Coordinates of C-alpha atoms and ligand atoms in Angstrom, one line a residue:
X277 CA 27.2 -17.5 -24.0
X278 CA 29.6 -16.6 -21.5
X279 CA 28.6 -18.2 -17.9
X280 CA 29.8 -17.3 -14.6
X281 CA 31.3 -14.2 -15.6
X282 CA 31.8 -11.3 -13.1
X283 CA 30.9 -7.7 -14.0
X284 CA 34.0 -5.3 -14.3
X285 CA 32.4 -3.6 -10.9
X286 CA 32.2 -6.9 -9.0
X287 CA 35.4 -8.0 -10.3
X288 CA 36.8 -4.4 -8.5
X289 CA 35.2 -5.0 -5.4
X290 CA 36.6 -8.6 -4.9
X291 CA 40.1 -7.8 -6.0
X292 CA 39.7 -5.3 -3.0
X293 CA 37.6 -7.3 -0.4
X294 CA 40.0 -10.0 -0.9
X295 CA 43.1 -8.1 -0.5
X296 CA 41.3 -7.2 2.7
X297 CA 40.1 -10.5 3.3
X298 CA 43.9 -12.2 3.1
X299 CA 45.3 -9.9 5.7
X300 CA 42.6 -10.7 8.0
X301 CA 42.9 -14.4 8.3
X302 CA 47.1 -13.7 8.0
X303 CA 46.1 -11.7 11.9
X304 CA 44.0 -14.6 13.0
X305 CA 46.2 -17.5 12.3
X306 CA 49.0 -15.3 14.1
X307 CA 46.7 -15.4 16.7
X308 CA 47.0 -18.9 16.9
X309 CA 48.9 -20.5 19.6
X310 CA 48.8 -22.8 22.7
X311 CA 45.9 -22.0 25.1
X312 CA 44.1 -20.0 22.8
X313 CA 40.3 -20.4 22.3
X314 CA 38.6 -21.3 18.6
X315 CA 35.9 -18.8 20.5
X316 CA 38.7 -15.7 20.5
X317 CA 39.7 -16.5 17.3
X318 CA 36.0 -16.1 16.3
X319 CA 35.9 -12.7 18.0
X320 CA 38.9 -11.5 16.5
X321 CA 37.6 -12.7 12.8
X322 CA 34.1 -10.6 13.7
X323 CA 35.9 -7.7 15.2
X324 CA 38.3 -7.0 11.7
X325 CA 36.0 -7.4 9.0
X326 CA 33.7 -5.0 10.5
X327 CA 36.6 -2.7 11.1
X328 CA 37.6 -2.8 7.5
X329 CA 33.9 -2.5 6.4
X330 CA 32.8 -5.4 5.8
X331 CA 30.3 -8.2 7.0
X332 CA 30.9 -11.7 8.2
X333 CA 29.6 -13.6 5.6
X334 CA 29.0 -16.9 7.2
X335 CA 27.4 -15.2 10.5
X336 CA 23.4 -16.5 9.6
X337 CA 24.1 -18.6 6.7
X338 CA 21.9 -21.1 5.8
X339 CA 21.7 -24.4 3.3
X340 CA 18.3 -25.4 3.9
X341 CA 15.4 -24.5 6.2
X342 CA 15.7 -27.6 8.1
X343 CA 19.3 -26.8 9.0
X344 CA 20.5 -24.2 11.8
X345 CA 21.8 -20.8 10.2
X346 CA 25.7 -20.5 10.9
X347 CA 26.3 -18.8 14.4
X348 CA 30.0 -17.6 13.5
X349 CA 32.3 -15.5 11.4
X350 CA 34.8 -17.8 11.1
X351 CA 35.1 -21.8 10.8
X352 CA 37.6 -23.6 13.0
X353 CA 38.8 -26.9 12.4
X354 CA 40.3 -28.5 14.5
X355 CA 42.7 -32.2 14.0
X356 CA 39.8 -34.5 12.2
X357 CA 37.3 -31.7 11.7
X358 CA 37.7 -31.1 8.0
X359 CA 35.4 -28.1 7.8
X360 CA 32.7 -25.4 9.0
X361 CA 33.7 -25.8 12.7
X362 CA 31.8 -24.1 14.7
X363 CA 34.0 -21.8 17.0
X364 CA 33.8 -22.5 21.0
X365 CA 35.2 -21.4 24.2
X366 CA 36.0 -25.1 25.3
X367 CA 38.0 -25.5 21.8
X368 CA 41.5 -24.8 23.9
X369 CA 44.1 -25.7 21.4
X370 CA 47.2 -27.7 22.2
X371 CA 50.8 -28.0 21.4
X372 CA 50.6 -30.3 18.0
X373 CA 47.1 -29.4 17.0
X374 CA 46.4 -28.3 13.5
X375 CA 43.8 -26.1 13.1
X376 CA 41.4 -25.2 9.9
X377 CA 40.8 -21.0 9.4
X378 CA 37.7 -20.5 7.2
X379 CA 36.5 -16.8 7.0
X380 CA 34.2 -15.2 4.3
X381 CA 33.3 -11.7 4.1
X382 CA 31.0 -9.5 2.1
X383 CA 32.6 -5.7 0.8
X384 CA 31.9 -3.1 0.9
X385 CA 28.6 -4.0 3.8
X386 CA 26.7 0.0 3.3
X387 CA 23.6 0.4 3.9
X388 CA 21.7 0.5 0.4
X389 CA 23.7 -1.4 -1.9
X390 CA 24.6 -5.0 -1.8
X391 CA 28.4 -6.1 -1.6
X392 CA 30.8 -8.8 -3.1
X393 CA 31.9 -11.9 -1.6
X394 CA 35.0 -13.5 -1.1
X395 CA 36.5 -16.6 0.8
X396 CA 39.8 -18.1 2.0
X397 CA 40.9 -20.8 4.4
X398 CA 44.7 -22.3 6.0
X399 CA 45.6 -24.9 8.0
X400 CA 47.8 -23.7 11.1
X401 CA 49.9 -25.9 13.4
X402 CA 49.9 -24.7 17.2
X403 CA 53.2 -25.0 19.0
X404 CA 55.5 -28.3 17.7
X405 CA 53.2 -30.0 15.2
X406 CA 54.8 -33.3 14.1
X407 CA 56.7 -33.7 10.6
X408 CA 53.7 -36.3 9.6
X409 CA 51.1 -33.1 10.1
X410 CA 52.8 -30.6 8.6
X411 CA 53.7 -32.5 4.8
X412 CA 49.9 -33.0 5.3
X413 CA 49.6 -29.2 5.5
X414 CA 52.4 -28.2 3.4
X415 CA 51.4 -30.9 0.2
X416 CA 47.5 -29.5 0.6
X417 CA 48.6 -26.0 0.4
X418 CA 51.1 -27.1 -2.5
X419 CA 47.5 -28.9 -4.2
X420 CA 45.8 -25.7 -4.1
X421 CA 48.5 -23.9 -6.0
X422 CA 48.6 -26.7 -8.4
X423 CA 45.5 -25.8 -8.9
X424 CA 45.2 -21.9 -9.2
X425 CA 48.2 -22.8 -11.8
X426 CA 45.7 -24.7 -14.1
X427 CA 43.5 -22.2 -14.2
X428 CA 43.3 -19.7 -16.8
X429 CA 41.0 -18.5 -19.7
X430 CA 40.9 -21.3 -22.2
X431 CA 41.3 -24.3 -19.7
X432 CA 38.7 -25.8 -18.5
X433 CA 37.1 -26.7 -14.7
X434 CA 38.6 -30.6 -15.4
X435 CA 42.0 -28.8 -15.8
X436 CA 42.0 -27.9 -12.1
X437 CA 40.5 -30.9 -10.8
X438 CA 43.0 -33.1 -12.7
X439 CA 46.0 -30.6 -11.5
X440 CA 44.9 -31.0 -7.9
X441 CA 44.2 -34.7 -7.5
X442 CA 48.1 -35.1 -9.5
X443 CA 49.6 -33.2 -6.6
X444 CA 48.5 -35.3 -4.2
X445 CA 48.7 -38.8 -5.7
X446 CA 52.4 -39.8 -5.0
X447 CA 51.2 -39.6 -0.9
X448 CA 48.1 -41.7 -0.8
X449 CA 45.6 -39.5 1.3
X450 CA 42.4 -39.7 1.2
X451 CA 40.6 -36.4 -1.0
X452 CA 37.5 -35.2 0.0
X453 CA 34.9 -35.6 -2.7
X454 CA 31.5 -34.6 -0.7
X455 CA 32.7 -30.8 -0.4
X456 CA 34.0 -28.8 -3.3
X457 CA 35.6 -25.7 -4.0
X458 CA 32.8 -23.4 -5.8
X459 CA 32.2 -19.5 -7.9
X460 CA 31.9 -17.1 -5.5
X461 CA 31.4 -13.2 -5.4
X462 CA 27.4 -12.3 -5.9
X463 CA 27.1 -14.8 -2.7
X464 CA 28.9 -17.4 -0.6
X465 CA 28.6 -20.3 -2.7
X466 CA 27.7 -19.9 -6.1
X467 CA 27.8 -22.3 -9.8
X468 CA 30.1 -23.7 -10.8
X469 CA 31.4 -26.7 -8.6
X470 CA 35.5 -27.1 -8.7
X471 CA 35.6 -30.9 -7.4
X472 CA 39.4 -31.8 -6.0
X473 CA 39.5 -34.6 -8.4
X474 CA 38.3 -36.3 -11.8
X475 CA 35.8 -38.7 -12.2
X476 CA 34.0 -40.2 -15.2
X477 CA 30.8 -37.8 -16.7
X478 CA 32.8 -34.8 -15.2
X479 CA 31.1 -32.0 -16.9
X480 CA 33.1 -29.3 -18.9
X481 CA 33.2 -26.2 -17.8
X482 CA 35.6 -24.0 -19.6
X483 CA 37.2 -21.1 -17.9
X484 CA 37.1 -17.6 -19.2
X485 CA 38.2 -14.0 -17.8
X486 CA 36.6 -12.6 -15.4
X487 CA 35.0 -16.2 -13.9
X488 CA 35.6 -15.9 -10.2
X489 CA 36.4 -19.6 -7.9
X490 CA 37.1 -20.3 -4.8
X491 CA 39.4 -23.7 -5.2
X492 CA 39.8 -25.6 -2.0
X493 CA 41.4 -29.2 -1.3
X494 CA 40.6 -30.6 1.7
X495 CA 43.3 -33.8 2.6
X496 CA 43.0 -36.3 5.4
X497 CA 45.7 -38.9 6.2
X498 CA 43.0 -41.7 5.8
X499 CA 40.1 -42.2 4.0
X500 CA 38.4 -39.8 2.1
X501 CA 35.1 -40.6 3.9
X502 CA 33.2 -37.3 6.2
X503 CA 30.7 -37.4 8.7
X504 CA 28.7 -34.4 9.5
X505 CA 28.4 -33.9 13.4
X506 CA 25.5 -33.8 15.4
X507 CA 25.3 -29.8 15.6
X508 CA 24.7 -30.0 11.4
X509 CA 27.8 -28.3 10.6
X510 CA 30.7 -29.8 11.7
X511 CA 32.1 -31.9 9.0
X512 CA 35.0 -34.6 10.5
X513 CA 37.0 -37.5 9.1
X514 CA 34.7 -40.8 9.4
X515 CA 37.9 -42.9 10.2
X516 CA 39.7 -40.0 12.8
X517 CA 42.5 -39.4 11.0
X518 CA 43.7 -35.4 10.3
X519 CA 42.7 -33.3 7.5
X520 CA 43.9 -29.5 6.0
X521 CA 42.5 -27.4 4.0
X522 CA 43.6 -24.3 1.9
X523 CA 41.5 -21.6 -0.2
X524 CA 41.8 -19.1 -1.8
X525 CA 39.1 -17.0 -4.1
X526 CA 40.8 -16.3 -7.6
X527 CA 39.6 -13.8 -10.8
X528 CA 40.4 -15.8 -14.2
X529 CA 42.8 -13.7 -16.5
X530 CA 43.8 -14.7 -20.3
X531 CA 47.4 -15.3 -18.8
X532 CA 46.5 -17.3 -15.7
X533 CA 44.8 -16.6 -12.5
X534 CA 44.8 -13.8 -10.1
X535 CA 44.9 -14.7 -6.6
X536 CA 42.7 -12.1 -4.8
X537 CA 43.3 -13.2 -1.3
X538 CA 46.9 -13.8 -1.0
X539 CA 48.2 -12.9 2.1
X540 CA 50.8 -10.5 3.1
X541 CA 53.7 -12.9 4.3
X542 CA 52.3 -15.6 1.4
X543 CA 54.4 -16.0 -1.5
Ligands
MF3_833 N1 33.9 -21.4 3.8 C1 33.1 -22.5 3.4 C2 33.6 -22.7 2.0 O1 34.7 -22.6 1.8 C3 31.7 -22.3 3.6 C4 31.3 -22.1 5.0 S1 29.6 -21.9 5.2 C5 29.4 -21.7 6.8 O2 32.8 -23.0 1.1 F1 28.2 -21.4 7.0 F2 29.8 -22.7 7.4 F3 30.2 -20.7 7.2
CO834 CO1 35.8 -21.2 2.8
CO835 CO1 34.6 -22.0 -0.1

């Protein structure tokens, strides 16, 4: 029994909505600078994925009926928010900040049919971001690739979480383990869970063509520990220490994995 697998239809439509998807957050993170608003960069995020035909799939989403539905497009983190920031006017970002991207989007949004799903995240620094900040940046990115690297048909969901947690060991951060990367593509978040690191009773999952992740470390100088804000969504560092993050939604292949929202200038 195959699991997880994508139809050759969905698989289409996420290649596509991805490629689309990657270009989008390449704009907003240019957007990014000093004296710029999390709340514009929101605007911008809802203003492109409807131009391109799609629908912001965070916009409304819910994890539980006792939680608030997500107001935004797009999730920005900002310093020792980790994740699902909720984009504001009074988020002004400064020289030295770095700042989380998180967008999701459902294509091809037509009336009548239901679309596919795809997600992606960076880390950004604003203006002159110290040396510290950016290997923080640079060796999370560098953890997610380690990880799209392990995965291919025949590996197994341990593979990645083993290649990720290795990149990062020589620097002693702190991994989050109480968010995970995820399958993705019929909705937001989907079965199975890609943990960023290996722990004992670690089911096995193994990886075949056509399975469609999103694979996301998220790295904080400190601790691994989180606290969730008192809006329900925003996720921070319990100690106060920075954190990056870096997705990307990738289709399984025989030969390795295909990286569906690559962006433009990203090599
Ligand atoms: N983008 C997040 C993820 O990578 C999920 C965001 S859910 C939201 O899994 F509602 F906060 F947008
Ligand atoms: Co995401
Ligand atoms: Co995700």
């Amino acid at each position: 029994m195959k699991r997880f697998v994508k139809s050759d239809e969905a698989v289409a439509a996420i290649r596509e909505g991805g490629k689309l998807l990657g270009e989008i957050l390449e704009k907003i993170g240019a957007a990014v600078r000093v004296g710029a608003t999390a709340l514009q960069m929101d605007e911008l995020a809802q203003h492109l994925i409807r131009d391109c035909g799609g629908r912001p799939s965070f916009l409304g989403y819910s994890i539980g009926p006792r939680y608030p539905a997500y107001p935004a497009a797009l999730c920005v983190s900002v310093n020792d928010e980790v994740v699902h920031g909720i984009p504001k006017a009074s988020t002004v970002f400064a020289d030295g900040d770095i700042v989380g991207l998180d967008i999701g989007m459902e294509w091809p949004f037509k009336k009548g049919t239901t679309g596919f799903y795809t997600d992606t995240a960076m880390s950004v620094g604003v203006g002159q971001v110290s040396e510290r900040d950016q290997k923080l940046m640079d060796r999370t990115r560098a953890a997610l690739f380690a990880g799209i690297a392990a995965a291919r048909g025949g590996a197994d969901i341990r593979d990645v979480s083993r290649a990720i947690e290795g990149s990062l060991t020589p620097f002693g951060y702190g991994i989050v383990e109480d968010l995970v990367g995820h399958g993705v593509g019929y909705g937001v978040h989907e079965d199975p869970q890609v943990p960023n690191y290996v722990y004992r009773g670690a089911p096995s999952i193994p990886l075949v063509p056509q399975m469609v992740l999103a694979l996301e470390p998220m790295v904080n100088h400190g601790g691994r520990a989180v606290v969730t804000d008192r809006d329900h969504w925003t996720i921070k560092t319990a100690d106060g220490s920075r954190s990056a993050h870096f997705e990307h939604t990738i289709i399984i292949t025989t030969a390795g994995a295909e990286i569906v929202t690559l962006r433009p200038r990203e090599t």
